[in-house]
Short mmCIF file of C-alpha atoms and ligand atoms in Angstrom, two decimals:
data_model
loop_
_atom_site.label_atom_id
_atom_site.label_comp_id
_atom_site.label_asym_id
_atom_site.label_seq_id
_atom_site.Cartn_x
_atom_site.Cartn_y
_atom_site.Cartn_z
CA MET B 227 151.08 147.48 -92.02
CA PRO B 228 153.13 144.52 -90.96
CA HIS B 229 151.79 141.20 -89.86
CA VAL B 230 152.82 140.51 -86.15
CA VAL B 231 154.03 137.43 -84.36
CA ILE B 232 153.75 137.35 -80.57
CA LEU B 233 156.08 134.77 -79.02
CA GLY B 234 157.46 133.93 -75.63
CA THR B 235 161.06 134.93 -74.65
CA GLN B 236 161.23 132.74 -71.49
CA TRP B 237 159.81 129.30 -70.44
CA GLY B 238 156.25 130.00 -71.32
CA ASP B 239 153.57 131.69 -69.17
CA GLU B 240 154.77 135.30 -70.11
CA GLY B 241 151.28 136.60 -70.54
CA LYS B 242 151.09 136.20 -74.37
CA GLY B 243 147.25 135.79 -74.29
CA LYS B 244 146.85 139.25 -72.93
CA ILE B 245 149.14 140.75 -75.51
CA VAL B 246 147.36 138.88 -78.36
CA ASP B 247 144.12 139.98 -77.08
CA ALA B 248 145.09 143.59 -76.97
CA LEU B 249 146.48 143.48 -80.60
CA ALA B 250 143.60 141.45 -81.90
CA ALA B 251 141.42 144.39 -80.89
CA GLU B 252 142.98 146.36 -83.80
CA ALA B 253 140.65 146.04 -86.80
CA ARG B 254 143.59 145.49 -89.16
CA PHE B 255 144.08 141.94 -87.89
CA ARG B 256 141.70 139.71 -89.85
CA ALA B 257 143.18 136.44 -88.53
CA VAL B 258 144.83 135.21 -85.28
CA VAL B 259 146.90 131.93 -85.95
CA ARG B 260 148.32 129.43 -83.62
CA TYR B 261 151.34 127.75 -85.35
CA GLN B 262 152.62 125.19 -82.77
CA GLY B 263 151.92 123.42 -79.48
CA GLY B 264 148.49 122.18 -78.34
CA ASN B 265 146.45 122.19 -75.28
CA ASN B 266 149.61 122.14 -73.13
CA ALA B 267 149.23 126.11 -73.49
CA GLY B 268 147.02 128.12 -71.19
CA HIS B 269 146.46 131.70 -72.50
CA THR B 270 144.45 133.76 -70.17
CA VAL B 271 142.45 136.81 -71.29
CA VAL B 272 140.50 139.05 -68.74
CA VAL B 273 137.63 141.26 -70.21
CA GLY B 274 135.26 143.14 -68.13
CA GLY B 275 136.15 141.16 -65.01
CA GLN B 276 135.51 137.86 -66.80
CA THR B 277 138.49 135.53 -67.24
CA TYR B 278 138.78 133.34 -70.29
CA THR B 279 141.40 130.59 -70.58
CA PHE B 280 142.19 129.19 -74.06
CA HIS B 281 144.29 126.06 -74.26
CA LEU B 282 143.80 125.14 -77.89
CA LEU B 283 141.62 127.90 -79.33
CA PRO B 284 143.59 131.05 -80.30
CA SER B 285 143.30 134.00 -77.96
CA GLY B 286 141.52 135.99 -80.71
CA MET B 287 138.29 133.85 -80.35
CA LEU B 288 136.50 136.63 -78.52
CA TYR B 289 136.25 138.82 -81.61
CA PRO B 290 133.36 137.84 -83.75
CA ASP B 291 134.51 139.31 -87.02
CA ARG B 292 138.00 137.56 -87.04
CA THR B 293 139.08 134.14 -88.31
CA CYS B 294 141.17 132.05 -85.92
CA VAL B 295 143.31 129.53 -87.32
CA LEU B 296 144.90 126.24 -86.01
CA GLY B 297 147.89 125.83 -88.37
CA ASN B 298 149.36 122.51 -89.50
CA GLY B 299 152.06 122.75 -86.78
CA VAL B 300 149.47 122.62 -83.98
CA VAL B 301 148.60 119.26 -82.48
CA ILE B 302 144.84 118.87 -81.77
CA ASP B 303 143.10 116.94 -79.14
CA PRO B 304 139.52 116.68 -80.54
CA GLN B 305 137.91 116.18 -77.20
CA VAL B 306 139.50 119.25 -75.89
CA LEU B 307 138.72 121.28 -79.07
CA SER B 308 135.08 120.26 -78.91
CA SER B 309 134.65 121.11 -75.12
CA GLU B 310 136.53 124.40 -75.42
CA LEU B 311 134.28 125.44 -78.26
CA ALA B 312 131.18 124.42 -76.29
CA ALA B 313 132.37 126.18 -73.13
CA LEU B 314 133.10 129.39 -75.09
CA GLU B 315 129.56 129.26 -76.73
CA ALA B 316 128.10 128.64 -73.37
CA ARG B 317 129.43 132.15 -72.32
CA VAL B 318 129.34 134.22 -75.51
CA GLY B 319 126.85 132.31 -77.70
CA THR B 320 127.97 132.40 -81.27
CA GLU B 321 129.50 135.89 -80.85
CA HIS B 322 132.91 134.63 -81.43
CA ALA B 323 135.51 134.31 -84.21
CA ARG B 324 135.30 131.67 -87.04
CA LEU B 325 137.69 128.82 -86.65
CA PHE B 326 139.68 127.37 -89.45
CA ILE B 327 141.46 124.13 -88.87
CA SER B 328 144.35 123.00 -90.99
CA ASP B 329 143.68 119.63 -92.52
CA LYS B 330 147.39 118.85 -92.01
CA ALA B 331 147.34 119.41 -88.35
CA HIS B 332 148.13 116.10 -86.37
CA LEU B 333 145.69 114.68 -83.80
CA ILE B 334 146.57 113.77 -80.22
CA MET B 335 145.18 110.31 -79.71
CA PRO B 336 144.67 108.44 -76.35
CA TRP B 337 148.00 106.55 -76.80
CA HIS B 338 149.79 109.79 -76.95
CA ILE B 339 148.38 110.82 -73.59
CA LEU B 340 148.99 107.37 -72.07
CA ARG B 341 152.65 107.45 -73.28
CA ASP B 342 153.15 110.88 -72.02
CA CYS B 343 151.76 110.09 -68.62
CA ILE B 344 154.04 107.07 -68.36
CA ALA B 345 157.25 108.57 -69.78
CA GLY B 346 157.00 112.36 -69.35
CA GLY B 347 157.80 112.49 -65.55
CA ALA B 348 161.43 113.32 -65.80
CA ILE B 349 160.77 116.48 -67.98
CA GLY B 350 157.64 117.25 -65.95
CA THR B 351 155.41 117.42 -69.05
CA THR B 352 151.84 118.56 -68.93
CA CYS B 353 150.64 114.98 -69.67
CA ARG B 354 148.48 116.11 -72.66
CA GLY B 355 150.17 113.78 -75.18
CA ILE B 356 152.07 116.68 -76.83
CA GLY B 357 155.48 114.96 -77.13
CA PRO B 358 154.29 111.52 -78.32
CA ALA B 359 151.93 113.26 -80.99
CA TYR B 360 154.81 115.14 -82.48
CA SER B 361 157.08 112.00 -82.14
CA ASP B 362 154.63 110.02 -84.18
CA TYR B 363 154.38 112.90 -86.70
CA ILE B 364 158.20 112.76 -87.18
CA GLU B 365 158.06 108.93 -87.37
CA ARG B 366 155.59 109.43 -90.22
CA ARG B 367 152.68 107.36 -88.43
CA GLY B 368 150.65 110.33 -87.12
CA ILE B 369 146.92 110.75 -87.79
CA ARG B 370 145.96 114.14 -89.28
CA TRP B 371 142.81 116.26 -89.18
CA ALA B 372 142.06 115.25 -92.77
CA ASP B 373 142.11 111.65 -91.87
CA ALA B 374 139.61 112.24 -89.06
CA LEU B 375 137.24 113.75 -91.73
CA ASP B 376 137.22 110.44 -93.74
CA GLN B 377 135.35 107.95 -91.50
CA GLU B 378 136.64 104.70 -93.28
CA ALA B 379 140.27 105.84 -93.39
CA PHE B 380 140.25 107.02 -89.86
CA ALA B 381 138.80 103.70 -88.57
CA ASN B 382 141.52 101.71 -90.35
CA ARG B 383 144.37 103.96 -89.18
CA VAL B 384 143.05 103.87 -85.57
CA ALA B 385 142.87 100.08 -85.66
CA GLU B 386 146.43 99.90 -86.85
CA GLU B 387 147.80 102.34 -84.51
CA ALA B 388 145.79 101.08 -81.43
CA ALA B 389 147.24 97.54 -81.84
CA TRP B 390 150.77 98.90 -82.15
CA ASN B 391 150.41 101.15 -79.19
CA GLN B 392 148.93 98.37 -77.06
CA ARG B 393 152.35 96.64 -77.29
CA LEU B 394 154.30 99.93 -77.02
CA VAL B 395 152.39 101.01 -73.85
CA GLU B 396 152.94 97.60 -72.27
CA ALA B 397 156.63 97.85 -72.97
CA LEU B 398 156.66 101.37 -71.50
CA LEU B 399 154.91 100.30 -68.34
CA ASP B 400 157.33 97.71 -67.71
CA HIS B 401 160.36 99.83 -68.64
CA HIS B 402 159.27 102.57 -66.18
CA ARG B 403 158.32 99.89 -63.56
CA VAL B 404 154.81 101.43 -63.21
CA PRO B 405 153.28 99.97 -60.04
CA SER B 406 150.06 97.89 -60.48
CA GLU B 407 147.72 100.46 -58.83
CA ARG B 408 148.90 103.11 -61.31
CA ARG B 409 148.42 100.63 -64.26
CA ALA B 410 145.00 100.01 -63.02
CA ASP B 411 144.27 103.72 -63.06
CA LEU B 412 145.73 104.20 -66.58
CA ASP B 413 143.67 101.22 -67.67
CA PRO B 414 145.49 100.79 -71.11
CA ASP B 415 143.03 98.12 -72.38
CA HIS B 416 140.06 100.37 -72.07
CA ALA B 417 141.96 103.47 -73.12
CA LEU B 418 143.27 101.86 -76.33
CA SER B 419 140.15 100.12 -77.38
CA ALA B 420 140.00 100.89 -81.13
CA ASP B 421 136.16 100.69 -81.18
CA ARG B 422 135.79 103.05 -78.33
CA ILE B 423 138.29 105.57 -79.83
CA ILE B 424 136.72 105.42 -83.28
CA ALA B 425 133.12 106.09 -81.82
CA SER B 426 134.28 108.90 -79.34
CA TYR B 427 136.49 110.73 -81.93
CA ARG B 428 133.68 110.53 -84.45
CA THR B 429 131.45 112.25 -81.93
CA TRP B 430 133.90 115.03 -81.10
CA VAL B 431 134.94 115.62 -84.69
CA GLN B 432 131.18 115.90 -85.74
CA GLN B 433 130.60 118.37 -82.85
CA ILE B 434 133.40 120.51 -84.05
CA THR B 435 132.70 120.33 -87.82
CA GLY B 436 128.92 120.72 -87.20
CA ASN B 437 129.52 124.09 -85.85
CA ARG B 438 128.73 126.59 -88.57
CA LEU B 439 131.54 128.85 -87.42
CA VAL B 440 134.20 126.05 -88.17
CA GLU B 441 135.96 125.27 -91.37
CA SER B 442 138.73 122.89 -92.34
CA GLY B 443 141.10 122.99 -95.21
CA ASP B 444 144.44 124.37 -96.39
CA ALA B 445 145.29 127.04 -93.87
CA SER B 446 148.39 128.04 -95.97
CA ALA B 447 146.14 128.96 -98.82
CA LEU B 448 143.77 130.93 -96.56
CA LEU B 449 146.63 133.02 -95.11
CA ASP B 450 148.04 133.69 -98.51
CA HIS B 451 144.56 134.70 -99.78
CA LEU B 452 144.36 137.03 -96.80
CA GLN B 453 147.72 138.54 -97.38
CA GLY B 454 146.99 138.98 -101.09
CA ARG B 455 143.96 141.10 -100.15
CA GLY B 456 146.15 143.24 -97.94
CA GLU B 457 144.78 141.89 -94.63
CA ASP B 458 147.10 141.66 -91.54
CA ILE B 459 147.57 138.50 -89.63
CA LEU B 460 148.55 138.02 -85.97
CA PHE B 461 150.54 134.93 -85.13
CA GLU B 462 150.25 133.57 -81.56
CA GLY B 463 153.15 131.49 -80.20
CA ALA B 464 152.67 129.19 -77.39
CA GLN B 465 155.13 128.20 -74.67
CA GLY B 466 158.40 130.17 -75.01
CA THR B 467 161.94 130.37 -76.59
CA LEU B 468 163.67 128.29 -73.85
CA LEU B 469 161.11 125.50 -74.39
CA ASP B 470 161.71 125.23 -78.12
CA ILE B 471 162.73 121.78 -79.06
CA ALA B 472 165.70 123.05 -81.08
CA HIS B 473 166.68 126.30 -79.19
CA GLY B 474 165.56 125.67 -75.62
CA THR B 475 167.23 124.07 -72.65
CA TYR B 476 167.11 120.58 -74.11
CA PRO B 477 165.91 117.98 -73.08
CA TYR B 478 163.73 120.05 -70.62
CA VAL B 479 161.71 121.49 -73.42
CA THR B 480 158.38 120.98 -75.32
CA SER B 481 158.30 119.13 -78.66
CA SER B 482 157.53 122.08 -81.05
CA HIS B 483 159.06 125.28 -82.20
CA PRO B 484 157.70 128.39 -80.26
CA THR B 485 160.31 130.52 -81.84
CA LEU B 486 160.01 132.38 -85.19
CA GLY B 487 160.94 129.51 -87.36
CA GLY B 488 157.88 127.65 -86.06
CA VAL B 489 155.65 130.27 -87.85
CA TYR B 490 156.94 129.15 -91.28
CA VAL B 491 156.83 125.44 -90.80
CA GLY B 492 153.66 125.63 -88.71
CA THR B 493 151.58 127.49 -91.24
CA GLY B 494 153.20 126.80 -94.69
CA PHE B 495 153.10 130.57 -95.28
CA ARG B 496 155.62 133.19 -95.62
CA PRO B 497 154.38 136.43 -94.08
CA ARG B 498 155.82 139.53 -95.83
CA HIS B 499 156.56 142.57 -93.65
CA LEU B 500 156.53 140.84 -90.27
CA GLN B 501 157.08 142.47 -86.92
CA VAL B 502 158.28 140.12 -84.21
CA VAL B 503 157.22 140.91 -80.57
CA GLY B 504 158.79 138.89 -77.84
CA VAL B 505 156.68 138.79 -74.51
CA ALA B 506 158.78 138.88 -71.35
CA LYS B 507 157.46 138.64 -67.81
CA ALA B 508 159.10 141.20 -65.50
CA TYR B 509 160.61 138.28 -63.64
CA THR B 510 161.03 134.60 -64.65
CA THR B 511 158.90 131.60 -64.12
CA ARG B 512 159.13 127.90 -65.00
CA VAL B 513 156.91 124.86 -64.63
CA GLY B 514 158.33 121.39 -64.67
CA GLY B 515 161.94 120.25 -64.51
CA GLY B 516 165.19 121.64 -65.83
CA PRO B 517 167.73 124.32 -64.98
CA PHE B 518 166.69 127.68 -63.78
CA PRO B 519 169.72 129.77 -62.70
CA THR B 520 167.91 132.74 -61.33
CA GLU B 521 165.31 130.77 -59.46
CA LEU B 522 164.55 132.03 -55.90
CA ALA B 523 164.00 129.14 -53.66
CA ASP B 524 163.17 131.32 -50.71
CA GLU B 525 160.57 133.58 -49.35
CA LEU B 526 160.82 136.01 -52.16
CA GLY B 527 160.10 133.21 -54.68
CA LEU B 528 157.02 132.17 -52.67
CA HIS B 529 155.93 136.00 -52.54
CA LEU B 530 156.34 136.22 -56.45
CA ARG B 531 154.26 133.02 -56.86
CA GLU B 532 151.46 134.36 -54.69
CA ALA B 533 151.64 137.98 -55.84
CA GLY B 534 151.69 136.78 -59.48
CA HIS B 535 149.22 133.99 -59.19
CA GLU B 536 151.87 131.68 -60.54
CA TYR B 537 150.08 128.49 -60.85
CA GLY B 538 149.86 126.62 -64.23
CA ALA B 539 146.72 127.65 -66.30
CA THR B 540 146.71 124.18 -67.73
CA THR B 541 147.78 121.90 -64.89
CA GLY B 542 147.42 124.11 -61.73
CA ARG B 543 151.01 123.26 -60.83
CA PRO B 544 152.89 125.92 -58.90
CA ARG B 545 155.41 127.73 -61.07
CA ARG B 546 158.97 128.12 -59.97
CA CYS B 547 159.80 131.97 -59.74
CA GLY B 548 163.01 133.98 -59.93
CA TRP B 549 164.66 137.14 -61.14
CA LEU B 550 164.52 138.43 -64.68
CA ASP B 551 167.37 136.99 -66.77
CA LEU B 552 168.53 139.49 -69.30
CA PRO B 553 171.04 137.20 -71.19
CA MET B 554 168.09 135.01 -71.71
CA LEU B 555 166.11 137.77 -73.26
CA LYS B 556 168.88 138.73 -75.46
CA TYR B 557 169.21 135.08 -76.60
CA ALA B 558 165.43 134.97 -77.41
CA CYS B 559 166.06 138.16 -79.28
CA ARG B 560 168.75 136.65 -81.40
CA VAL B 561 166.89 133.42 -82.09
CA SER B 562 163.73 135.06 -83.19
CA GLY B 563 165.01 138.40 -84.39
CA LEU B 564 162.70 140.26 -82.08
CA ASP B 565 161.77 143.77 -83.19
CA SER B 566 160.42 144.80 -79.76
CA LEU B 567 159.52 143.51 -76.31
CA ALA B 568 156.28 143.48 -74.45
CA LEU B 569 156.84 143.45 -70.73
CA THR B 570 154.12 141.89 -68.45
CA LYS B 571 153.27 141.76 -64.80
CA LEU B 572 155.58 144.72 -63.83
CA ASP B 573 152.92 145.41 -61.04
CA VAL B 574 153.91 142.12 -59.36
CA LEU B 575 157.25 143.58 -58.49
CA THR B 576 155.73 146.45 -56.54
CA GLY B 577 156.77 146.51 -52.90
CA ILE B 578 159.95 144.61 -53.31
CA PRO B 579 162.62 146.88 -51.91
CA ARG B 580 165.72 145.84 -54.09
CA LEU B 581 165.28 144.08 -57.36
CA CYS B 582 168.01 141.95 -59.12
CA LEU B 583 168.64 141.61 -62.81
CA ALA B 584 170.82 138.78 -64.12
CA VAL B 585 173.26 140.34 -66.38
CA ALA B 586 176.10 137.87 -66.87
CA TYR B 587 177.18 134.26 -66.21
CA GLN B 588 180.46 133.18 -64.68
CA THR B 589 181.98 129.67 -65.14
CA GLY B 590 185.41 129.40 -63.44
CA GLN B 591 187.25 132.59 -64.60
CA ALA B 592 185.13 133.06 -67.62
CA MET B 593 182.39 135.66 -67.56
CA THR B 594 179.89 136.09 -70.41
CA ASP B 595 176.64 137.87 -71.07
CA THR B 596 175.67 135.20 -73.68
CA PHE B 597 172.97 132.83 -72.46
CA ALA B 598 174.62 129.28 -72.42
CA VAL B 599 171.48 127.30 -73.35
CA HIS B 600 173.00 123.90 -72.66
CA SER B 601 171.37 122.59 -69.38
CA ASP B 602 174.66 121.25 -67.85
CA VAL B 603 176.45 124.55 -68.48
CA LEU B 604 173.53 126.51 -66.94
CA GLN B 605 173.49 124.32 -63.99
CA ARG B 606 177.17 124.94 -63.25
CA ALA B 607 177.33 128.67 -64.00
CA ARG B 608 177.26 131.45 -61.38
CA VAL B 609 174.72 134.16 -62.08
CA VAL B 610 176.04 137.82 -61.90
CA TYR B 611 173.37 140.26 -60.81
CA GLU B 612 172.84 144.00 -60.93
CA GLU B 613 170.85 145.49 -58.17
CA LEU B 614 168.22 148.08 -58.69
CA ASP B 615 166.00 150.08 -56.35
CA GLY B 616 162.36 148.71 -56.14
CA TRP B 617 159.23 150.92 -55.82
CA SER B 618 156.26 150.86 -53.38
CA GLU B 619 153.75 152.92 -55.43
CA ASP B 620 150.71 151.21 -56.96
CA ILE B 621 151.28 151.26 -60.63
CA SER B 622 148.18 149.35 -61.72
CA ALA B 623 146.38 152.45 -62.89
CA ALA B 624 149.45 154.02 -64.84
CA SER B 625 148.44 154.87 -68.47
CA THR B 626 151.75 156.25 -69.77
CA PHE B 627 155.40 155.52 -69.15
CA ALA B 628 155.59 158.87 -67.37
CA ASP B 629 153.08 157.73 -64.85
CA LEU B 630 155.51 155.04 -63.50
CA PRO B 631 157.66 155.77 -60.47
CA ARG B 632 161.21 156.63 -61.38
CA ALA B 633 162.45 153.27 -60.04
CA ALA B 634 160.14 151.32 -62.24
CA GLN B 635 161.18 153.34 -65.31
CA ALA B 636 164.80 152.63 -64.53
CA TYR B 637 164.03 148.93 -64.31
CA VAL B 638 162.34 149.10 -67.71
CA GLN B 639 165.02 151.09 -69.23
CA ARG B 640 167.70 148.76 -68.03
CA ILE B 641 166.00 145.90 -69.79
CA GLU B 642 165.76 147.90 -73.06
CA SER B 643 169.45 149.05 -72.91
CA PHE B 644 170.68 145.47 -72.10
CA VAL B 645 168.64 143.67 -74.82
CA GLY B 646 168.90 146.52 -77.32
CA ARG B 647 165.28 146.43 -78.30
CA PRO B 648 162.41 148.86 -77.52
CA LEU B 649 159.54 148.03 -75.19
CA SER B 650 156.36 148.43 -77.17
CA MET B 651 153.96 147.59 -74.33
CA ILE B 652 154.09 147.32 -70.54
CA SER B 653 151.25 145.31 -68.86
CA ILE B 654 150.46 146.45 -65.33
CA GLY B 655 147.62 144.21 -64.30
CA PRO B 656 145.38 141.45 -65.75
CA GLN B 657 142.60 143.60 -67.27
CA ARG B 658 142.55 144.44 -70.98
CA ASP B 659 143.00 148.09 -70.33
CA GLN B 660 145.86 147.82 -67.82
CA MET B 661 148.48 148.38 -70.47
CA ILE B 662 150.96 151.19 -71.30
CA VAL B 663 151.46 151.34 -75.05
CA CYS B 664 154.93 152.82 -75.67
CA GLY B 665 154.83 152.65 -79.48
CA PRO B 666 157.27 150.85 -81.72
CA SER B 667 160.22 153.09 -80.66
CA GLY B 668 159.75 152.66 -76.93
P1 IMP D 861 154.91 119.21 -72.75
O1 IMP D 861 154.87 120.52 -73.65
O2 IMP D 861 153.61 118.92 -72.07
O3 IMP D 861 155.54 118.12 -73.46
O4 IMP D 861 155.90 119.65 -71.61
C1 IMP D 861 157.20 119.86 -71.76
C2 IMP D 861 157.80 120.89 -70.82
O5 IMP D 861 157.24 122.25 -71.24
C3 IMP D 861 157.28 120.85 -69.35
O6 IMP D 861 158.38 121.33 -68.50
C4 IMP D 861 156.12 121.73 -69.25
O7 IMP D 861 155.82 122.22 -67.97
C5 IMP D 861 156.49 122.86 -70.20
N1 IMP D 861 155.34 123.57 -70.85
C6 IMP D 861 154.48 123.05 -71.83
N2 IMP D 861 153.56 123.99 -72.08
C7 IMP D 861 153.78 124.96 -71.33
C8 IMP D 861 153.20 126.23 -71.32
O8 IMP D 861 152.21 126.70 -72.03
N3 IMP D 861 153.74 126.99 -70.25
C9 IMP D 861 154.78 126.78 -69.50
N4 IMP D 861 155.31 125.68 -69.63
C10 IMP D 861 154.96 124.79 -70.46
#
């Protein structure tokens, strides 16, 4: 059986957590692996009426006999990891998966969060320090999980970096003309005190490594070993294709690679026999700045936000909502070579009399169904829509494709025919069992 990658085809928040949770239930998957991003993610899993939101932990953590992995491509905030583990144990005890942390994963440090809060405004970042942590990694001055395990080396690295970041943060505060009240709130002198950082990071790292279900080491070797034993691995992408630093709507992107390429770089492992599943919400949402051609800045957009509970799982920010963009899905399909799609939140469209699907873009006289990922082109282009009938029947209890009203079937089939990939799953509500499994051939 193939390994499986679950990744987002839009601007994140597609409902990947639920799809990962559904697949992780299959006994063949021994490991669930995050390969990029950090606690900017918010993956929600609903089990038996209980809602679990994972930011940094992989969504397979609820399965006690699995190993969840944070690959080298993930950026780790130890405070968040320690409290997420403690919160999980407060609810399920030790009945959760093992956690394996790549010793090559980079740490999010307080200066990353400060720099993000000062400079991330134009992009509308989550202020979790993600961009600056990846930036230091590329600049070859990052601090890795392995460094945090060596107390002396860690203290030396923190002292060096804290001093450098004091100056950098001062310069950023001046450059961005941050008012004095806000400077007082950010309190860089306190936040960047090396002694304080060393002590608090030591505590969090000890809390994490002291957990008998947590291990650190070479995640690439672990995955290779599992593959060698014939075990299957589930890779969990965070964010989405259009937020990819290389392939997204740059500069309105995150700083990692949610697309398929991220799996290889973010784990150091070549999965053989890989199936790539792209998760698409039945409409489109976006948080933060940047172009969004199918955005509905009207009553219907507000309706989608309320009906779909479209508020950020990480920051609580209201999400911008709009029609489904088929050229965008086709683009995601090309960039990551998707084998199939999983459609989520189809139930949210119930009751909307006419539905629109973006099928092309027009710039001047030129018409194309290729998604023009450049932000300036997207901002200028006119979207061409196809209109379909909506449905009013409650679909939240459907268990097969045939249970769906004809109009909902037509909506789904139009997506498949445009993108040229089968739909393998259709989610029709937040609960684990509210899912139509169509099989790999649709
Ligand atoms: P950052 O990842 O915090 O640097 O934020 C960069 C952009 O990506 C911002 O527009 C964020 O709103 C967006 N973003 C980051 N993570 C997620 C996510 O998990 N879902 C949706 N948007 C995200």
